[in-house]
């Protein structure tokens, strides 16, 4: 059911984006310029020019509606897992011990539908992908197709790499406030709002001392649906992001004793 929902959602985004692109392609567009759908006093039209983040403010040209493929909010940072406020884990799940500096998150937005009400305020619904990579310290293998989260001793000892990952479709709702443009054309931006995610898959990736690579995909008891909040602070095209997921990393009843195990992520973000 969840996979069907994801497919339907992605199909709607894709069909709308394809239709928009077909319309834009019918107009000659100069190199390094983009086409934007706008709604203003003059009605609905295709606008040819600079992207929303860089074009100069014009009085009387709001509200604006935009939709399309936008590679924005490119995030790279660290993930911190905690169990009811304790950044550790119960003894029964000591196989989740990980290297803090090699446990990270990576993601970006692909699609965006936005409404800019004035030069300073915008609301946008986006769609993208998030990865969370946990670098496990112990030589264990998370068991696939298991009713509960379980790990077995690895058949290989002294693994060179043992990574446990999850991949989600992310759907954030952004409320953006930005300052007026400075003399250099840049602005300060504050972006915040709720975010939901739908599990695509989990993955175990191991590398032995001999160079052999082992990859296994499964849901690995990850929560099929997650929800939380995000905050972004930036200047120009770069800044910082913070995310906190309010529900557990692993599915309810599939990780007994690990209730309250949540994910906090933070790092650098590019593309406002």
PDB file of C-alpha atoms in Angstrom:
ATOM      1  CA  UNK A   1       0.000   0.000   0.000  1.00  0.00           C
ATOM      2  CA  UNK A   2       2.794   2.432   0.907  1.00  0.00           C
ATOM      3  CA  UNK A   3       4.719   1.678  -2.293  1.00  0.00           C
ATOM      4  CA  UNK A   4       1.557   2.253  -4.325  1.00  0.00           C
ATOM      5  CA  UNK A   5       1.078   5.623  -2.622  1.00  0.00           C
ATOM      6  CA  UNK A   6       4.668   6.615  -3.423  1.00  0.00           C
ATOM      7  CA  UNK A   7       4.266   5.576  -7.043  1.00  0.00           C
ATOM      8  CA  UNK A   8       1.030   7.545  -7.415  1.00  0.00           C
ATOM      9  CA  UNK A   9       2.589  10.632  -5.786  1.00  0.00           C
ATOM     10  CA  UNK A  10       5.680  10.470  -7.994  1.00  0.00           C
ATOM     11  CA  UNK A  11       3.494   9.939 -11.077  1.00  0.00           C
ATOM     12  CA  UNK A  12       1.442  13.056 -10.328  1.00  0.00           C
ATOM     13  CA  UNK A  13       4.607  15.127  -9.866  1.00  0.00           C
ATOM     14  CA  UNK A  14       6.126  13.672 -13.044  1.00  0.00           C
ATOM     15  CA  UNK A  15       3.046  14.204 -15.228  1.00  0.00           C
ATOM     16  CA  UNK A  16       2.652  17.800 -14.064  1.00  0.00           C
ATOM     17  CA  UNK A  17       6.355  18.489 -14.515  1.00  0.00           C
ATOM     18  CA  UNK A  18       6.377  16.882 -17.963  1.00  0.00           C
ATOM     19  CA  UNK A  19       3.383  18.955 -19.082  1.00  0.00           C
ATOM     20  CA  UNK A  20       5.028  22.086 -17.761  1.00  0.00           C
ATOM     21  CA  UNK A  21       8.295  21.252 -19.510  1.00  0.00           C
ATOM     22  CA  UNK A  22       6.529  20.596 -22.810  1.00  0.00           C
ATOM     23  CA  UNK A  23       4.910  24.038 -22.653  1.00  0.00           C
ATOM     24  CA  UNK A  24       8.195  25.712 -21.769  1.00  0.00           C
ATOM     25  CA  UNK A  25      10.027  23.902 -24.558  1.00  0.00           C
ATOM     26  CA  UNK A  26       7.706  25.473 -27.131  1.00  0.00           C
ATOM     27  CA  UNK A  27       9.278  28.844 -26.386  1.00  0.00           C
ATOM     28  CA  UNK A  28      12.840  29.711 -27.379  1.00  0.00           C
ATOM     29  CA  UNK A  29      14.827  30.057 -24.170  1.00  0.00           C
ATOM     30  CA  UNK A  30      18.283  31.576 -24.035  1.00  0.00           C
ATOM     31  CA  UNK A  31      21.146  29.568 -22.579  1.00  0.00           C
ATOM     32  CA  UNK A  32      21.346  29.458 -18.767  1.00  0.00           C
ATOM     33  CA  UNK A  33      17.805  30.805 -18.396  1.00  0.00           C
ATOM     34  CA  UNK A  34      14.732  29.075 -17.009  1.00  0.00           C
ATOM     35  CA  UNK A  35      10.995  29.180 -17.740  1.00  0.00           C
ATOM     36  CA  UNK A  36       8.610  29.834 -14.848  1.00  0.00           C
ATOM     37  CA  UNK A  37       4.846  29.671 -14.622  1.00  0.00           C
ATOM     38  CA  UNK A  38       3.544  32.811 -12.949  1.00  0.00           C
ATOM     39  CA  UNK A  39       0.211  34.133 -11.768  1.00  0.00           C
ATOM     40  CA  UNK A  40      -0.007  37.888 -11.410  1.00  0.00           C
ATOM     41  CA  UNK A  41      -2.191  40.826 -12.298  1.00  0.00           C
ATOM     42  CA  UNK A  42      -1.799  39.976 -15.955  1.00  0.00           C
ATOM     43  CA  UNK A  43      -3.038  36.415 -15.422  1.00  0.00           C
ATOM     44  CA  UNK A  44      -1.285  33.128 -16.015  1.00  0.00           C
ATOM     45  CA  UNK A  45       1.796  33.160 -18.223  1.00  0.00           C
ATOM     46  CA  UNK A  46       5.142  31.547 -18.892  1.00  0.00           C
ATOM     47  CA  UNK A  47       7.926  33.811 -17.695  1.00  0.00           C
ATOM     48  CA  UNK A  48      11.359  33.550 -19.302  1.00  0.00           C
ATOM     49  CA  UNK A  49      14.203  34.806 -17.166  1.00  0.00           C
ATOM     50  CA  UNK A  50      16.280  34.324 -14.088  1.00  0.00           C
ATOM     51  CA  UNK A  51      15.349  31.864 -11.344  1.00  0.00           C
ATOM     52  CA  UNK A  52      13.197  33.075  -8.460  1.00  0.00           C
ATOM     53  CA  UNK A  53      16.107  33.267  -6.025  1.00  0.00           C
ATOM     54  CA  UNK A  54      18.190  35.622  -8.153  1.00  0.00           C
ATOM     55  CA  UNK A  55      15.790  37.823 -10.097  1.00  0.00           C
ATOM     56  CA  UNK A  56      15.315  41.369  -8.876  1.00  0.00           C
ATOM     57  CA  UNK A  57      12.185  42.328  -6.982  1.00  0.00           C
ATOM     58  CA  UNK A  58       9.478  44.045  -8.991  1.00  0.00           C
ATOM     59  CA  UNK A  59       6.532  45.877  -7.509  1.00  0.00           C
ATOM     60  CA  UNK A  60       3.110  44.611  -8.467  1.00  0.00           C
ATOM     61  CA  UNK A  61       4.354  41.268  -9.792  1.00  0.00           C
ATOM     62  CA  UNK A  62       2.981  39.096  -6.961  1.00  0.00           C
ATOM     63  CA  UNK A  63       1.751  36.533  -6.167  1.00  0.00           C
ATOM     64  CA  UNK A  64       3.855  34.177  -8.284  1.00  0.00           C
ATOM     65  CA  UNK A  65       3.272  30.456  -8.727  1.00  0.00           C
ATOM     66  CA  UNK A  66       6.123  28.220  -9.855  1.00  0.00           C
ATOM     67  CA  UNK A  67       6.413  24.513 -10.532  1.00  0.00           C
ATOM     68  CA  UNK A  68       9.187  22.411 -11.966  1.00  0.00           C
ATOM     69  CA  UNK A  69      12.333  20.384 -11.523  1.00  0.00           C
ATOM     70  CA  UNK A  70      14.389  22.326  -8.985  1.00  0.00           C
ATOM     71  CA  UNK A  71      17.550  20.806  -7.525  1.00  0.00           C
ATOM     72  CA  UNK A  72      17.576  22.753  -4.264  1.00  0.00           C
ATOM     73  CA  UNK A  73      18.288  22.277  -0.575  1.00  0.00           C
ATOM     74  CA  UNK A  74      21.222  19.970  -1.192  1.00  0.00           C
ATOM     75  CA  UNK A  75      21.984  18.665   2.338  1.00  0.00           C
ATOM     76  CA  UNK A  76      25.062  16.944   3.677  1.00  0.00           C
ATOM     77  CA  UNK A  77      25.637  16.448   7.392  1.00  0.00           C
ATOM     78  CA  UNK A  78      25.690  14.181  10.423  1.00  0.00           C
ATOM     79  CA  UNK A  79      22.936  12.026  11.910  1.00  0.00           C
ATOM     80  CA  UNK A  80      22.694  11.608  15.673  1.00  0.00           C
ATOM     81  CA  UNK A  81      20.551   8.786  17.018  1.00  0.00           C
ATOM     82  CA  UNK A  82      19.235   8.899  20.570  1.00  0.00           C
ATOM     83  CA  UNK A  83      17.059   6.723  22.755  1.00  0.00           C
ATOM     84  CA  UNK A  84      14.705   8.896  24.842  1.00  0.00           C
ATOM     85  CA  UNK A  85      17.356  11.598  25.096  1.00  0.00           C
ATOM     86  CA  UNK A  86      20.259   9.209  25.645  1.00  0.00           C
ATOM     87  CA  UNK A  87      22.672   9.154  22.686  1.00  0.00           C
ATOM     88  CA  UNK A  88      23.348   5.494  23.226  1.00  0.00           C
ATOM     89  CA  UNK A  89      21.325   2.297  22.874  1.00  0.00           C
ATOM     90  CA  UNK A  90      19.996  -0.544  25.072  1.00  0.00           C
ATOM     91  CA  UNK A  91      22.393  -3.431  25.691  1.00  0.00           C
ATOM     92  CA  UNK A  92      20.146  -5.734  23.661  1.00  0.00           C
ATOM     93  CA  UNK A  93      20.884  -3.577  20.600  1.00  0.00           C
ATOM     94  CA  UNK A  94      24.602  -3.057  21.033  1.00  0.00           C
ATOM     95  CA  UNK A  95      25.051  -4.087  17.382  1.00  0.00           C
ATOM     96  CA  UNK A  96      23.808  -0.547  16.535  1.00  0.00           C
ATOM     97  CA  UNK A  97      27.020   0.938  17.938  1.00  0.00           C
ATOM     98  CA  UNK A  98      28.376   3.211  15.237  1.00  0.00           C
ATOM     99  CA  UNK A  99      31.093   5.664  14.290  1.00  0.00           C
ATOM    100  CA  UNK A 100      29.625   9.123  14.958  1.00  0.00           C
ATOM    101  CA  UNK A 101      31.765  10.889  12.354  1.00  0.00           C
ATOM    102  CA  UNK A 102      30.916   8.386   9.624  1.00  0.00           C
ATOM    103  CA  UNK A 103      27.190   8.292  10.326  1.00  0.00           C
ATOM    104  CA  UNK A 104      25.749  10.909   8.044  1.00  0.00           C
ATOM    105  CA  UNK A 105      22.817  12.119   5.989  1.00  0.00           C
ATOM    106  CA  UNK A 106      22.608  13.235   2.393  1.00  0.00           C
ATOM    107  CA  UNK A 107      19.649  14.514   0.386  1.00  0.00           C
ATOM    108  CA  UNK A 108      18.164  17.046  -1.981  1.00  0.00           C
ATOM    109  CA  UNK A 109      14.874  18.308  -3.411  1.00  0.00           C
ATOM    110  CA  UNK A 110      13.977  17.458  -6.995  1.00  0.00           C
ATOM    111  CA  UNK A 111      10.522  18.971  -7.514  1.00  0.00           C
ATOM    112  CA  UNK A 112       8.893  22.064  -6.082  1.00  0.00           C
ATOM    113  CA  UNK A 113       5.523  23.769  -6.249  1.00  0.00           C
ATOM    114  CA  UNK A 114       5.651  27.217  -4.682  1.00  0.00           C
ATOM    115  CA  UNK A 115       3.679  30.411  -4.193  1.00  0.00           C
ATOM    116  CA  UNK A 116       5.607  33.630  -3.570  1.00  0.00           C
ATOM    117  CA  UNK A 117       3.343  36.248  -2.010  1.00  0.00           C
ATOM    118  CA  UNK A 118       5.881  39.067  -1.941  1.00  0.00           C
ATOM    119  CA  UNK A 119       9.674  39.493  -2.217  1.00  0.00           C
ATOM    120  CA  UNK A 120      10.106  38.246   1.352  1.00  0.00           C
ATOM    121  CA  UNK A 121       7.614  35.414   1.900  1.00  0.00           C
ATOM    122  CA  UNK A 122       7.014  32.123   0.083  1.00  0.00           C
ATOM    123  CA  UNK A 123       5.282  28.799   0.758  1.00  0.00           C
ATOM    124  CA  UNK A 124       6.450  25.733  -1.151  1.00  0.00           C
ATOM    125  CA  UNK A 125       5.736  21.992  -1.274  1.00  0.00           C
ATOM    126  CA  UNK A 126       8.729  19.978  -2.437  1.00  0.00           C
ATOM    127  CA  UNK A 127       9.656  16.401  -3.211  1.00  0.00           C
ATOM    128  CA  UNK A 128      13.092  14.829  -2.926  1.00  0.00           C
ATOM    129  CA  UNK A 129      15.191  11.975  -1.596  1.00  0.00           C
ATOM    130  CA  UNK A 130      17.050  11.462   1.701  1.00  0.00           C
ATOM    131  CA  UNK A 131      19.718   8.917   2.600  1.00  0.00           C
ATOM    132  CA  UNK A 132      20.870   8.060   6.127  1.00  0.00           C
ATOM    133  CA  UNK A 133      24.099   6.062   6.393  1.00  0.00           C
ATOM    134  CA  UNK A 134      25.097   4.432   9.695  1.00  0.00           C
ATOM    135  CA  UNK A 135      28.674   3.138   9.887  1.00  0.00           C
ATOM    136  CA  UNK A 136      28.448   0.152  12.250  1.00  0.00           C
ATOM    137  CA  UNK A 137      31.425  -0.571  14.483  1.00  0.00           C
ATOM    138  CA  UNK A 138      30.857  -4.288  15.048  1.00  0.00           C
ATOM    139  CA  UNK A 139      31.293  -7.130  12.568  1.00  0.00           C
ATOM    140  CA  UNK A 140      27.598  -7.969  12.359  1.00  0.00           C
ATOM    141  CA  UNK A 141      25.010  -8.303   9.609  1.00  0.00           C
ATOM    142  CA  UNK A 142      21.499  -6.915  10.060  1.00  0.00           C
ATOM    143  CA  UNK A 143      19.132  -9.771   9.237  1.00  0.00           C
ATOM    144  CA  UNK A 144      16.761  -9.145   6.267  1.00  0.00           C
ATOM    145  CA  UNK A 145      13.163 -10.415   6.183  1.00  0.00           C
ATOM    146  CA  UNK A 146      13.065 -10.589   9.961  1.00  0.00           C
ATOM    147  CA  UNK A 147       9.881  -9.851  11.983  1.00  0.00           C
ATOM    148  CA  UNK A 148      12.026  -7.986  14.529  1.00  0.00           C
ATOM    149  CA  UNK A 149      15.275  -6.042  14.252  1.00  0.00           C
ATOM    150  CA  UNK A 150      18.042  -8.640  14.577  1.00  0.00           C
ATOM    151  CA  UNK A 151      21.738  -8.894  13.766  1.00  0.00           C
ATOM    152  CA  UNK A 152      23.874 -11.974  13.233  1.00  0.00           C
ATOM    153  CA  UNK A 153      27.652 -12.255  13.592  1.00  0.00           C
ATOM    154  CA  UNK A 154      29.186 -11.582  10.200  1.00  0.00           C
ATOM    155  CA  UNK A 155      30.718 -14.468   8.327  1.00  0.00           C
ATOM    156  CA  UNK A 156      33.618 -12.091   7.743  1.00  0.00           C
ATOM    157  CA  UNK A 157      35.708 -10.730  10.618  1.00  0.00           C
ATOM    158  CA  UNK A 158      37.445  -7.359  10.629  1.00  0.00           C
ATOM    159  CA  UNK A 159      35.128  -5.834   8.059  1.00  0.00           C
ATOM    160  CA  UNK A 160      36.702  -2.835   6.377  1.00  0.00           C
ATOM    161  CA  UNK A 161      33.282  -1.225   5.954  1.00  0.00           C
ATOM    162  CA  UNK A 162      29.909  -2.085   7.467  1.00  0.00           C
ATOM    163  CA  UNK A 163      27.246   0.434   6.485  1.00  0.00           C
ATOM    164  CA  UNK A 164      23.562   0.258   7.386  1.00  0.00           C
ATOM    165  CA  UNK A 165      21.420   2.687   5.372  1.00  0.00           C
ATOM    166  CA  UNK A 166      17.875   3.859   4.748  1.00  0.00           C
ATOM    167  CA  UNK A 167      16.480   5.789   1.792  1.00  0.00           C
ATOM    168  CA  UNK A 168      13.290   7.861   1.901  1.00  0.00           C
ATOM    169  CA  UNK A 169      11.188   9.975  -0.415  1.00  0.00           C
ATOM    170  CA  UNK A 170      10.967  13.275   1.450  1.00  0.00           C
ATOM    171  CA  UNK A 171       8.040  15.698   1.112  1.00  0.00           C
ATOM    172  CA  UNK A 172       8.694  18.931   3.019  1.00  0.00           C
ATOM    173  CA  UNK A 173       6.407  21.947   3.298  1.00  0.00           C
ATOM    174  CA  UNK A 174       8.516  25.112   3.460  1.00  0.00           C
ATOM    175  CA  UNK A 175       7.628  28.480   4.942  1.00  0.00           C
ATOM    176  CA  UNK A 176      10.337  30.841   3.778  1.00  0.00           C
ATOM    177  CA  UNK A 177      11.185  34.338   4.934  1.00  0.00           C
ATOM    178  CA  UNK A 178      14.064  36.152   3.289  1.00  0.00           C
ATOM    179  CA  UNK A 179      15.500  39.617   3.677  1.00  0.00           C
ATOM    180  CA  UNK A 180      15.627  42.227   0.961  1.00  0.00           C
ATOM    181  CA  UNK A 181      18.473  41.926  -1.499  1.00  0.00           C
ATOM    182  CA  UNK A 182      21.767  43.445  -0.494  1.00  0.00           C
ATOM    183  CA  UNK A 183      24.054  45.361  -2.808  1.00  0.00           C
ATOM    184  CA  UNK A 184      25.636  42.069  -3.825  1.00  0.00           C
ATOM    185  CA  UNK A 185      22.211  40.613  -4.683  1.00  0.00           C
ATOM    186  CA  UNK A 186      22.287  38.130  -1.777  1.00  0.00           C
ATOM    187  CA  UNK A 187      19.785  37.685   1.044  1.00  0.00           C
ATOM    188  CA  UNK A 188      19.466  36.146   4.484  1.00  0.00           C
ATOM    189  CA  UNK A 189      16.915  33.303   4.490  1.00  0.00           C
ATOM    190  CA  UNK A 190      15.001  31.419   7.175  1.00  0.00           C
ATOM    191  CA  UNK A 191      13.112  28.331   5.996  1.00  0.00           C
ATOM    192  CA  UNK A 192      11.126  26.079   8.329  1.00  0.00           C
ATOM    193  CA  UNK A 193       8.251  23.634   8.241  1.00  0.00           C
ATOM    194  CA  UNK A 194       7.048  20.045   8.636  1.00  0.00           C
ATOM    195  CA  UNK A 195       8.379  17.132   6.609  1.00  0.00           C
ATOM    196  CA  UNK A 196       7.138  13.596   5.971  1.00  0.00           C
ATOM    197  CA  UNK A 197       9.003  10.684   4.452  1.00  0.00           C
ATOM    198  CA  UNK A 198       8.127   7.360   2.805  1.00  0.00           C
ATOM    199  CA  UNK A 199      10.590   4.483   2.938  1.00  0.00           C
ATOM    200  CA  UNK A 200      12.033   3.368  -0.395  1.00  0.00           C
ATOM    201  CA  UNK A 201      14.368   0.719   1.013  1.00  0.00           C
ATOM    202  CA  UNK A 202      17.068  -0.129   3.500  1.00  0.00           C
ATOM    203  CA  UNK A 203      20.506  -1.420   2.625  1.00  0.00           C
ATOM    204  CA  UNK A 204      23.452  -3.237   4.153  1.00  0.00           C
ATOM    205  CA  UNK A 205      26.753  -2.624   2.386  1.00  0.00           C
ATOM    206  CA  UNK A 206      29.887  -4.404   3.577  1.00  0.00           C
ATOM    207  CA  UNK A 207      33.448  -4.507   2.349  1.00  0.00           C
ATOM    208  CA  UNK A 208      35.865  -7.185   3.483  1.00  0.00           C
ATOM    209  CA  UNK A 209      39.601  -6.886   3.988  1.00  0.00           C
ATOM    210  CA  UNK A 210      39.988  -8.890   0.790  1.00  0.00           C
ATOM    211  CA  UNK A 211      38.049  -6.271  -1.175  1.00  0.00           C
ATOM    212  CA  UNK A 212      34.840  -8.292  -1.594  1.00  0.00           C
ATOM    213  CA  UNK A 213      31.660  -6.181  -1.579  1.00  0.00           C
ATOM    214  CA  UNK A 214      28.385  -7.449  -0.135  1.00  0.00           C
ATOM    215  CA  UNK A 215      25.120  -5.576  -0.714  1.00  0.00           C
ATOM    216  CA  UNK A 216      21.676  -6.548   0.565  1.00  0.00           C
ATOM    217  CA  UNK A 217      18.453  -4.511   0.203  1.00  0.00           C
ATOM    218  CA  UNK A 218      15.404  -4.925   2.427  1.00  0.00           C
ATOM    219  CA  UNK A 219      13.183  -2.735   4.599  1.00  0.00           C
ATOM    220  CA  UNK A 220      15.246  -3.899   7.643  1.00  0.00           C
ATOM    221  CA  UNK A 221      12.396  -2.983  10.033  1.00  0.00           C
ATOM    222  CA  UNK A 222      12.705   0.742   9.303  1.00  0.00           C
ATOM    223  CA  UNK A 223       9.578   2.811   9.787  1.00  0.00           C
ATOM    224  CA  UNK A 224       7.648   2.902   6.519  1.00  0.00           C
ATOM    225  CA  UNK A 225       6.493   6.448   7.283  1.00  0.00           C
ATOM    226  CA  UNK A 226       8.282   9.148   9.236  1.00  0.00           C
ATOM    227  CA  UNK A 227       7.454  12.724  10.125  1.00  0.00           C
ATOM    228  CA  UNK A 228       9.289  15.622  11.667  1.00  0.00           C
ATOM    229  CA  UNK A 229      10.368  19.223  11.222  1.00  0.00           C
ATOM    230  CA  UNK A 230      13.206  21.034   9.496  1.00  0.00           C
ATOM    231  CA  UNK A 231      14.882  24.428   9.848  1.00  0.00           C
ATOM    232  CA  UNK A 232      17.251  26.123   7.402  1.00  0.00           C
ATOM    233  CA  UNK A 233      19.298  29.279   7.907  1.00  0.00           C
ATOM    234  CA  UNK A 234      21.192  30.680   4.971  1.00  0.00           C
ATOM    235  CA  UNK A 235      22.872  33.573   3.265  1.00  0.00           C
ATOM    236  CA  UNK A 236      23.054  33.652  -0.494  1.00  0.00           C
ATOM    237  CA  UNK A 237      23.055  30.068  -1.731  1.00  0.00           C
ATOM    238  CA  UNK A 238      24.497  28.306   1.342  1.00  0.00           C
ATOM    239  CA  UNK A 239      23.599  27.754   4.983  1.00  0.00           C
ATOM    240  CA  UNK A 240      22.851  25.308   7.769  1.00  0.00           C
ATOM    241  CA  UNK A 241      20.035  22.787   8.184  1.00  0.00           C
ATOM    242  CA  UNK A 242      18.547  21.014  11.209  1.00  0.00           C
ATOM    243  CA  UNK A 243      16.064  18.118  11.118  1.00  0.00           C
ATOM    244  CA  UNK A 244      14.334  16.206  13.861  1.00  0.00           C
ATOM    245  CA  UNK A 245      12.090  13.209  13.238  1.00  0.00           C
ATOM    246  CA  UNK A 246       9.329  12.857  15.813  1.00  0.00           C
ATOM    247  CA  UNK A 247       8.582   9.158  15.367  1.00  0.00           C
ATOM    248  CA  UNK A 248      10.913   6.205  15.863  1.00  0.00           C
ATOM    249  CA  UNK A 249      13.564   5.092  13.396  1.00  0.00           C
ATOM    250  CA  UNK A 250      12.283   1.510  13.462  1.00  0.00           C
ATOM    251  CA  UNK A 251       8.713   0.293  13.069  1.00  0.00           C
ATOM    252  CA  UNK A 252       6.529  -0.077  16.120  1.00  0.00           C
ATOM    253  CA  UNK A 253       6.645  -3.602  17.625  1.00  0.00           C
ATOM    254  CA  UNK A 254       9.506  -4.571  15.273  1.00  0.00           C
ATOM    255  CA  UNK A 255      12.207  -3.337  17.647  1.00  0.00           C
ATOM    256  CA  UNK A 256      11.029  -4.250  21.187  1.00  0.00           C
ATOM    257  CA  UNK A 257      12.821  -2.217  23.833  1.00  0.00           C
ATOM    258  CA  UNK A 258      13.951   0.370  21.302  1.00  0.00           C
ATOM    259  CA  UNK A 259      10.891   2.599  21.497  1.00  0.00           C
ATOM    260  CA  UNK A 260      11.940   6.251  21.473  1.00  0.00           C
ATOM    261  CA  UNK A 261      14.969   5.683  19.234  1.00  0.00           C
ATOM    262  CA  UNK A 262      14.937   8.800  17.040  1.00  0.00           C
ATOM    263  CA  UNK A 263      17.073  10.665  14.523  1.00  0.00           C
ATOM    264  CA  UNK A 264      18.438  14.201  14.717  1.00  0.00           C
ATOM    265  CA  UNK A 265      20.324  15.483  11.655  1.00  0.00           C
ATOM    266  CA  UNK A 266      22.245  18.699  10.998  1.00  0.00           C
ATOM    267  CA  UNK A 267      24.840  20.028   8.599  1.00  0.00           C
ATOM    268  CA  UNK A 268      25.409  22.185   5.533  1.00  0.00           C
ATOM    269  CA  UNK A 269      22.815  22.981   2.895  1.00  0.00           C
ATOM    270  CA  UNK A 270      23.225  24.557  -0.524  1.00  0.00           C
ATOM    271  CA  UNK A 271      20.711  26.059  -2.910  1.00  0.00           C
ATOM    272  CA  UNK A 272      18.118  28.470  -1.543  1.00  0.00           C
TER     273      UNK A 272
END
